[in-house]
């Protein structure tokens, strides 16, 4: 048991959107995440054995649900879960999200929710007495992914200010790039290249936010033109599930930007490739062998960042 490592964690209540974090909070989260890299190996934190986390996922997940659940187990706490809440919870009988949250308040000390509707985590937080963490709300936000993305960038490159970052792929429907753009807007001399076809270009609300903060950005369709100039390539999947019946639009957008050996050859030797995952075909398997491929390390960092976040929200719900 580790008694000193997380002795005075910063207090957090609900985690619903990336904008809620300022730079001081980010620095604290990253410091706590670094400590968690040791805690994860050495076995738990005193006082967590009676703390319970509920994971309520209405959309599929590999990384987010498993890393949150592993994080709680690594801290020494307990987990209650439903892996397909739409089918296996009483939502299938017509129960509202709000009633589900009110009921879970009686069983758990915090709730981690993934939902297909934008704003669902905010709705849950509005009726919850225990902290709610947004693990992805439709095409809205995925704030804990953005935190682990930024942690990865700092860990891999050593800084965030002054970086040149390409975000590639499904920017219109991608909650990870939206949350990451919000966080990057808090740093100095950031330059973002949004690389996407016209149908998937970054939404105006994010562009307005960046302009208001003086963040430089441009919109490109030619990935190869951008690759030699960037510190980070943040690749994303074109999300078939978000197109609904617009199959023709999906077919127009898929496969346009594939990172392969020729892409690596264009990139700087100290640049990194990131991806929130899952990938389909937008990063060729040959890229995995290159040390600049940071996406599996990025997913591993999710464990440490989520451990840190759990200590912070559980502090506030004592
Ligand atoms: N990055 C991410 O959210 O992955 P999952 O959908 O597997 O949780």
Short mmCIF file of C-alpha atoms and ligand atoms in Angstrom, two decimals:
data_model
loop_
_atom_site.label_atom_id
_atom_site.label_comp_id
_atom_site.label_asym_id
_atom_site.label_seq_id
_atom_site.Cartn_x
_atom_site.Cartn_y
_atom_site.Cartn_z
CA UNK A 1 0.00 0.00 0.00
CA UNK A 2 1.17 3.52 -0.82
CA UNK A 3 0.32 6.00 1.92
CA UNK A 4 2.30 9.10 0.92
CA UNK A 5 2.06 9.16 -2.87
CA UNK A 6 -1.44 10.62 -3.19
CA UNK A 7 -1.66 12.21 0.24
CA UNK A 8 -3.23 15.53 -0.85
CA UNK A 9 -4.83 15.07 -4.27
CA UNK A 10 -6.47 18.07 -5.93
CA UNK A 11 -10.26 18.00 -5.54
CA UNK A 12 -12.33 17.38 -8.65
CA UNK A 13 -16.06 16.88 -8.82
CA UNK A 14 -17.68 16.09 -12.17
CA UNK A 15 -15.43 15.71 -15.25
CA UNK A 16 -17.66 16.53 -18.21
CA UNK A 17 -15.71 18.72 -20.63
CA UNK A 18 -12.11 19.63 -21.41
CA UNK A 19 -12.72 23.38 -20.98
CA UNK A 20 -13.10 22.92 -17.22
CA UNK A 21 -9.36 22.38 -16.77
CA UNK A 22 -6.82 25.20 -16.50
CA UNK A 23 -3.06 24.85 -16.79
CA UNK A 24 -2.50 24.59 -13.05
CA UNK A 25 -4.99 21.74 -12.85
CA UNK A 26 -3.37 20.03 -15.83
CA UNK A 27 0.06 20.29 -14.18
CA UNK A 28 -1.36 18.70 -11.01
CA UNK A 29 -3.05 15.90 -12.94
CA UNK A 30 0.18 15.15 -14.83
CA UNK A 31 2.24 15.16 -11.63
CA UNK A 32 -0.24 12.76 -10.00
CA UNK A 33 -0.25 10.60 -13.16
CA UNK A 34 3.55 10.28 -12.97
CA UNK A 35 3.21 9.10 -9.37
CA UNK A 36 0.57 6.59 -10.48
CA UNK A 37 3.08 4.94 -12.82
CA UNK A 38 4.72 3.68 -9.61
CA UNK A 39 1.51 3.04 -7.66
CA UNK A 40 0.21 0.85 -10.51
CA UNK A 41 3.22 -1.44 -10.06
CA UNK A 42 3.34 -1.46 -6.27
CA UNK A 43 -0.25 -2.17 -5.34
CA UNK A 44 -2.96 0.20 -4.26
CA UNK A 45 -3.52 3.20 -2.04
CA UNK A 46 -4.66 2.96 1.56
CA UNK A 47 -8.36 3.71 2.10
CA UNK A 48 -9.78 2.64 -1.26
CA UNK A 49 -10.99 -0.83 -0.29
CA UNK A 50 -14.54 0.40 0.38
CA UNK A 51 -14.79 2.81 -2.56
CA UNK A 52 -16.97 1.69 -5.47
CA UNK A 53 -16.92 2.94 -9.07
CA UNK A 54 -19.86 2.26 -11.44
CA UNK A 55 -19.10 2.12 -15.17
CA UNK A 56 -22.19 2.74 -17.30
CA UNK A 57 -21.39 2.32 -21.00
CA UNK A 58 -24.10 2.74 -23.65
CA UNK A 59 -21.51 2.56 -26.47
CA UNK A 60 -18.74 -0.02 -27.06
CA UNK A 61 -15.28 0.52 -25.59
CA UNK A 62 -12.03 -1.33 -25.12
CA UNK A 63 -9.53 1.21 -23.78
CA UNK A 64 -11.70 3.60 -21.78
CA UNK A 65 -13.77 1.06 -19.85
CA UNK A 66 -10.93 -1.37 -19.20
CA UNK A 67 -8.47 1.35 -18.21
CA UNK A 68 -10.97 3.00 -15.83
CA UNK A 69 -11.77 -0.38 -14.29
CA UNK A 70 -8.10 -1.37 -14.11
CA UNK A 71 -7.34 2.04 -12.57
CA UNK A 72 -9.89 1.50 -9.79
CA UNK A 73 -8.62 -2.04 -9.16
CA UNK A 74 -4.98 -0.83 -9.13
CA UNK A 75 -5.92 1.77 -6.51
CA UNK A 76 -7.46 -0.98 -4.39
CA UNK A 77 -11.11 -0.01 -4.99
CA UNK A 78 -14.07 -1.95 -6.39
CA UNK A 79 -16.03 -1.81 -9.62
CA UNK A 80 -19.65 -2.43 -10.60
CA UNK A 81 -20.36 -2.37 -14.31
CA UNK A 82 -22.67 -3.01 -17.22
CA UNK A 83 -20.90 -3.44 -20.53
CA UNK A 84 -23.94 -2.65 -22.68
CA UNK A 85 -26.17 -0.36 -20.65
CA UNK A 86 -28.73 0.14 -23.43
CA UNK A 87 -29.46 -3.59 -23.45
CA UNK A 88 -28.51 -4.85 -19.98
CA UNK A 89 -29.73 -2.02 -17.75
CA UNK A 90 -33.38 -1.07 -17.15
CA UNK A 91 -33.06 1.55 -19.92
CA UNK A 92 -34.27 -1.33 -22.11
CA UNK A 93 -37.55 -1.18 -20.09
CA UNK A 94 -37.84 2.57 -20.58
CA UNK A 95 -35.96 3.93 -17.55
CA UNK A 96 -34.55 7.44 -18.09
CA UNK A 97 -30.85 8.27 -17.84
CA UNK A 98 -31.65 10.57 -14.92
CA UNK A 99 -33.41 7.82 -12.93
CA UNK A 100 -30.57 5.39 -13.66
CA UNK A 101 -28.07 7.91 -12.26
CA UNK A 102 -30.23 8.59 -9.16
CA UNK A 103 -30.32 4.86 -8.45
CA UNK A 104 -26.55 4.39 -8.96
CA UNK A 105 -26.00 7.26 -6.49
CA UNK A 106 -27.13 4.86 -3.78
CA UNK A 107 -24.63 2.17 -4.78
CA UNK A 108 -21.44 3.85 -5.99
CA UNK A 109 -19.03 6.64 -5.02
CA UNK A 110 -18.56 7.76 -8.63
CA UNK A 111 -20.04 7.03 -12.04
CA UNK A 112 -18.11 6.78 -15.32
CA UNK A 113 -20.51 7.12 -18.24
CA UNK A 114 -20.21 6.69 -22.01
CA UNK A 115 -23.32 7.59 -23.99
CA UNK A 116 -24.27 8.03 -27.64
CA UNK A 117 -25.92 11.46 -27.07
CA UNK A 118 -24.01 14.74 -26.94
CA UNK A 119 -24.59 16.27 -23.51
CA UNK A 120 -25.54 13.00 -21.77
CA UNK A 121 -22.73 13.27 -19.20
CA UNK A 122 -23.84 16.82 -18.40
CA UNK A 123 -27.42 15.57 -17.89
CA UNK A 124 -26.12 12.83 -15.61
CA UNK A 125 -24.00 15.27 -13.62
CA UNK A 126 -26.98 17.60 -13.18
CA UNK A 127 -28.87 14.99 -11.11
CA UNK A 128 -25.95 13.16 -9.48
CA UNK A 129 -24.81 13.50 -5.87
CA UNK A 130 -21.61 11.57 -6.67
CA UNK A 131 -19.00 12.64 -9.24
CA UNK A 132 -19.74 11.79 -12.87
CA UNK A 133 -16.91 11.31 -15.38
CA UNK A 134 -17.65 11.70 -19.08
CA UNK A 135 -16.08 8.74 -20.91
CA UNK A 136 -17.37 10.01 -24.29
CA UNK A 137 -20.75 11.56 -25.21
CA UNK A 138 -21.56 10.89 -28.86
CA UNK A 139 -19.70 13.30 -31.12
CA UNK A 140 -19.40 15.74 -28.21
CA UNK A 141 -16.36 15.32 -25.96
CA UNK A 142 -14.01 12.76 -24.44
CA UNK A 143 -12.17 14.83 -21.83
CA UNK A 144 -10.22 12.03 -20.12
CA UNK A 145 -8.87 10.94 -23.52
CA UNK A 146 -7.65 14.50 -24.11
CA UNK A 147 -5.94 14.49 -20.71
CA UNK A 148 -4.08 11.27 -21.49
CA UNK A 149 -3.25 12.59 -24.98
CA UNK A 150 -1.68 15.71 -23.54
CA UNK A 151 0.12 13.69 -20.86
CA UNK A 152 1.53 11.51 -23.63
CA UNK A 153 2.71 14.51 -25.66
CA UNK A 154 4.49 16.00 -22.65
CA UNK A 155 6.03 12.64 -21.72
CA UNK A 156 7.19 11.87 -25.27
CA UNK A 157 8.37 15.32 -26.36
CA UNK A 158 9.08 17.02 -23.05
CA UNK A 159 6.88 20.10 -23.61
CA UNK A 160 3.55 21.27 -25.01
CA UNK A 161 4.04 25.01 -25.58
CA UNK A 162 5.31 25.80 -29.07
CA UNK A 163 4.31 22.51 -30.68
CA UNK A 164 3.05 22.03 -34.22
CA UNK A 165 0.28 19.41 -34.31
CA UNK A 166 -1.64 17.82 -37.19
CA UNK A 167 -5.11 16.44 -36.42
CA UNK A 168 -6.17 14.11 -39.20
CA UNK A 169 -9.34 12.32 -40.31
CA UNK A 170 -12.81 12.53 -38.81
CA UNK A 171 -12.63 15.96 -37.20
CA UNK A 172 -16.34 16.82 -37.53
CA UNK A 173 -17.54 13.79 -35.58
CA UNK A 174 -14.45 13.06 -33.50
CA UNK A 175 -14.93 13.75 -29.79
CA UNK A 176 -11.25 13.13 -29.01
CA UNK A 177 -9.96 15.86 -31.35
CA UNK A 178 -12.58 18.29 -30.07
CA UNK A 179 -11.52 17.79 -26.44
CA UNK A 180 -7.82 17.89 -27.35
CA UNK A 181 -8.28 21.17 -29.25
CA UNK A 182 -9.93 22.68 -26.18
CA UNK A 183 -6.94 21.68 -24.02
CA UNK A 184 -4.33 22.80 -26.56
CA UNK A 185 -6.04 26.20 -26.59
CA UNK A 186 -4.65 26.73 -23.08
CA UNK A 187 -1.00 26.51 -24.21
CA UNK A 188 1.35 29.05 -25.85
CA UNK A 189 2.44 29.25 -29.49
CA UNK A 190 0.56 26.13 -30.53
CA UNK A 191 -0.04 25.62 -34.26
CA UNK A 192 -2.74 23.14 -35.31
CA UNK A 193 -3.18 21.78 -38.85
CA UNK A 194 -6.66 20.32 -39.29
CA UNK A 195 -6.37 17.77 -42.13
CA UNK A 196 -9.74 16.45 -43.32
CA UNK A 197 -12.01 16.24 -46.36
CA UNK A 198 -14.64 19.00 -46.60
CA UNK A 199 -17.35 16.70 -45.19
CA UNK A 200 -15.34 16.03 -42.03
CA UNK A 201 -13.75 19.42 -41.36
CA UNK A 202 -13.46 20.64 -37.77
CA UNK A 203 -16.68 22.25 -36.50
CA UNK A 204 -16.95 26.00 -36.25
CA UNK A 205 -17.41 26.09 -32.43
CA UNK A 206 -13.86 24.75 -31.97
CA UNK A 207 -12.42 27.12 -34.59
CA UNK A 208 -14.11 30.09 -32.87
CA UNK A 209 -12.70 28.94 -29.50
CA UNK A 210 -9.17 28.73 -30.95
CA UNK A 211 -9.45 32.14 -32.68
CA UNK A 212 -10.62 33.75 -29.43
CA UNK A 213 -7.51 32.38 -27.72
CA UNK A 214 -5.15 33.42 -30.48
CA UNK A 215 -4.24 29.83 -31.37
CA UNK A 216 -2.89 29.54 -34.91
CA UNK A 217 -4.55 26.93 -37.08
CA UNK A 218 -5.08 26.10 -40.72
CA UNK A 219 -7.28 23.67 -42.60
CA UNK A 220 -5.64 21.36 -45.12
CA UNK A 221 -6.65 18.51 -47.36
CA UNK A 222 -3.09 17.39 -48.27
CA UNK A 223 -1.58 15.37 -45.42
CA UNK A 224 1.78 14.95 -47.16
CA UNK A 225 2.27 18.72 -47.28
CA UNK A 226 1.89 18.92 -43.50
CA UNK A 227 3.92 15.90 -42.36
CA UNK A 228 7.45 17.41 -42.59
CA UNK A 229 6.49 20.36 -40.37
CA UNK A 230 4.84 18.77 -37.36
CA UNK A 231 5.86 17.46 -33.94
CA UNK A 232 2.74 15.33 -33.56
CA UNK A 233 0.49 13.59 -36.08
CA UNK A 234 -2.80 12.81 -34.32
CA UNK A 235 -4.53 10.36 -36.63
CA UNK A 236 -8.22 9.39 -36.19
CA UNK A 237 -10.59 6.79 -37.62
CA UNK A 238 -13.42 7.79 -39.95
CA UNK A 239 -16.25 6.65 -37.69
CA UNK A 240 -18.72 4.66 -39.78
CA UNK A 241 -21.15 4.47 -36.87
CA UNK A 242 -21.61 8.26 -36.82
CA UNK A 243 -22.75 8.47 -40.48
CA UNK A 244 -26.08 6.68 -39.88
CA UNK A 245 -27.71 6.11 -43.27
CA UNK A 246 -25.26 8.46 -45.08
CA UNK A 247 -23.33 5.49 -46.45
CA UNK A 248 -22.27 7.37 -49.59
CA UNK A 249 -20.68 10.13 -47.49
CA UNK A 250 -18.80 7.50 -45.49
CA UNK A 251 -17.53 5.85 -48.68
CA UNK A 252 -16.32 9.26 -49.95
CA UNK A 253 -14.36 9.93 -46.74
CA UNK A 254 -12.85 6.57 -45.82
CA UNK A 255 -9.29 5.66 -46.81
CA UNK A 256 -8.25 9.19 -47.78
CA UNK A 257 -5.50 9.54 -45.18
CA UNK A 258 -3.45 6.42 -44.47
CA UNK A 259 -0.20 6.68 -42.54
CA UNK A 260 2.41 4.22 -43.84
CA UNK A 261 6.19 3.96 -44.29
CA UNK A 262 6.18 6.72 -46.92
CA UNK A 263 4.45 9.02 -44.40
CA UNK A 264 7.10 8.19 -41.78
CA UNK A 265 9.79 9.01 -44.35
CA UNK A 266 8.32 12.50 -44.68
CA UNK A 267 8.15 13.08 -40.91
CA UNK A 268 10.87 14.50 -38.69
CA UNK A 269 12.93 11.95 -36.73
CA UNK A 270 11.72 13.42 -33.42
CA UNK A 271 8.02 13.63 -34.34
CA UNK A 272 5.45 11.17 -32.96
CA UNK A 273 2.34 9.45 -34.30
CA UNK A 274 -0.68 9.31 -31.99
CA UNK A 275 -4.15 7.79 -32.36
CA UNK A 276 -6.90 7.44 -29.74
CA UNK A 277 -7.65 3.99 -31.23
CA UNK A 278 -9.33 1.80 -32.33
CA UNK A 279 -7.77 1.94 -35.79
CA UNK A 280 -9.18 0.31 -38.87
CA UNK A 281 -6.87 0.97 -41.83
CA UNK A 282 -5.73 4.56 -41.28
CA UNK A 283 -2.36 3.49 -39.83
CA UNK A 284 -0.61 0.66 -41.69
CA UNK A 285 0.75 -2.11 -39.44
CA UNK A 286 4.30 -1.36 -40.67
CA UNK A 287 4.17 1.94 -38.73
CA UNK A 288 3.93 0.00 -35.43
CA UNK A 289 7.60 -0.99 -35.71
CA UNK A 290 8.81 2.62 -35.84
CA UNK A 291 9.76 4.14 -32.46
CA UNK A 292 7.79 7.25 -33.41
CA UNK A 293 4.57 5.21 -33.19
CA UNK A 294 3.35 6.36 -29.76
CA UNK A 295 -0.26 5.11 -29.84
CA UNK A 296 0.18 1.98 -27.75
CA UNK A 297 2.19 3.92 -25.16
CA UNK A 298 -0.60 6.53 -25.32
CA UNK A 299 -3.23 3.89 -24.45
CA UNK A 300 -1.06 2.65 -21.56
CA UNK A 301 -0.84 6.21 -20.21
CA UNK A 302 -4.64 6.16 -19.96
CA UNK A 303 -4.31 3.87 -16.95
CA UNK A 304 -2.09 6.31 -15.03
CA UNK A 305 -4.08 9.43 -15.91
CA UNK A 306 -7.35 7.73 -14.95
CA UNK A 307 -5.86 6.51 -11.66
CA UNK A 308 -4.90 10.11 -10.92
CA UNK A 309 -8.37 11.39 -11.82
CA UNK A 310 -10.05 8.78 -9.63
CA UNK A 311 -8.03 9.88 -6.59
CA UNK A 312 -9.12 13.45 -7.28
CA UNK A 313 -12.83 12.80 -7.64
CA UNK A 314 -12.88 10.37 -4.71
CA UNK A 315 -11.21 13.00 -2.54
CA UNK A 316 -14.06 15.37 -3.31
CA UNK A 317 -16.73 12.77 -2.49
CA UNK A 318 -15.33 11.80 0.94
N1 LIG B 1 -9.91 5.86 -27.26
C1 LIG B 1 -11.08 5.27 -26.90
O1 LIG B 1 -12.01 5.93 -26.43
O2 LIG B 1 -11.13 3.93 -27.10
P1 LIG B 1 -12.36 3.00 -26.72
O3 LIG B 1 -13.53 3.40 -27.61
O4 LIG B 1 -11.90 1.60 -26.98
O5 LIG B 1 -12.69 3.24 -25.28
#
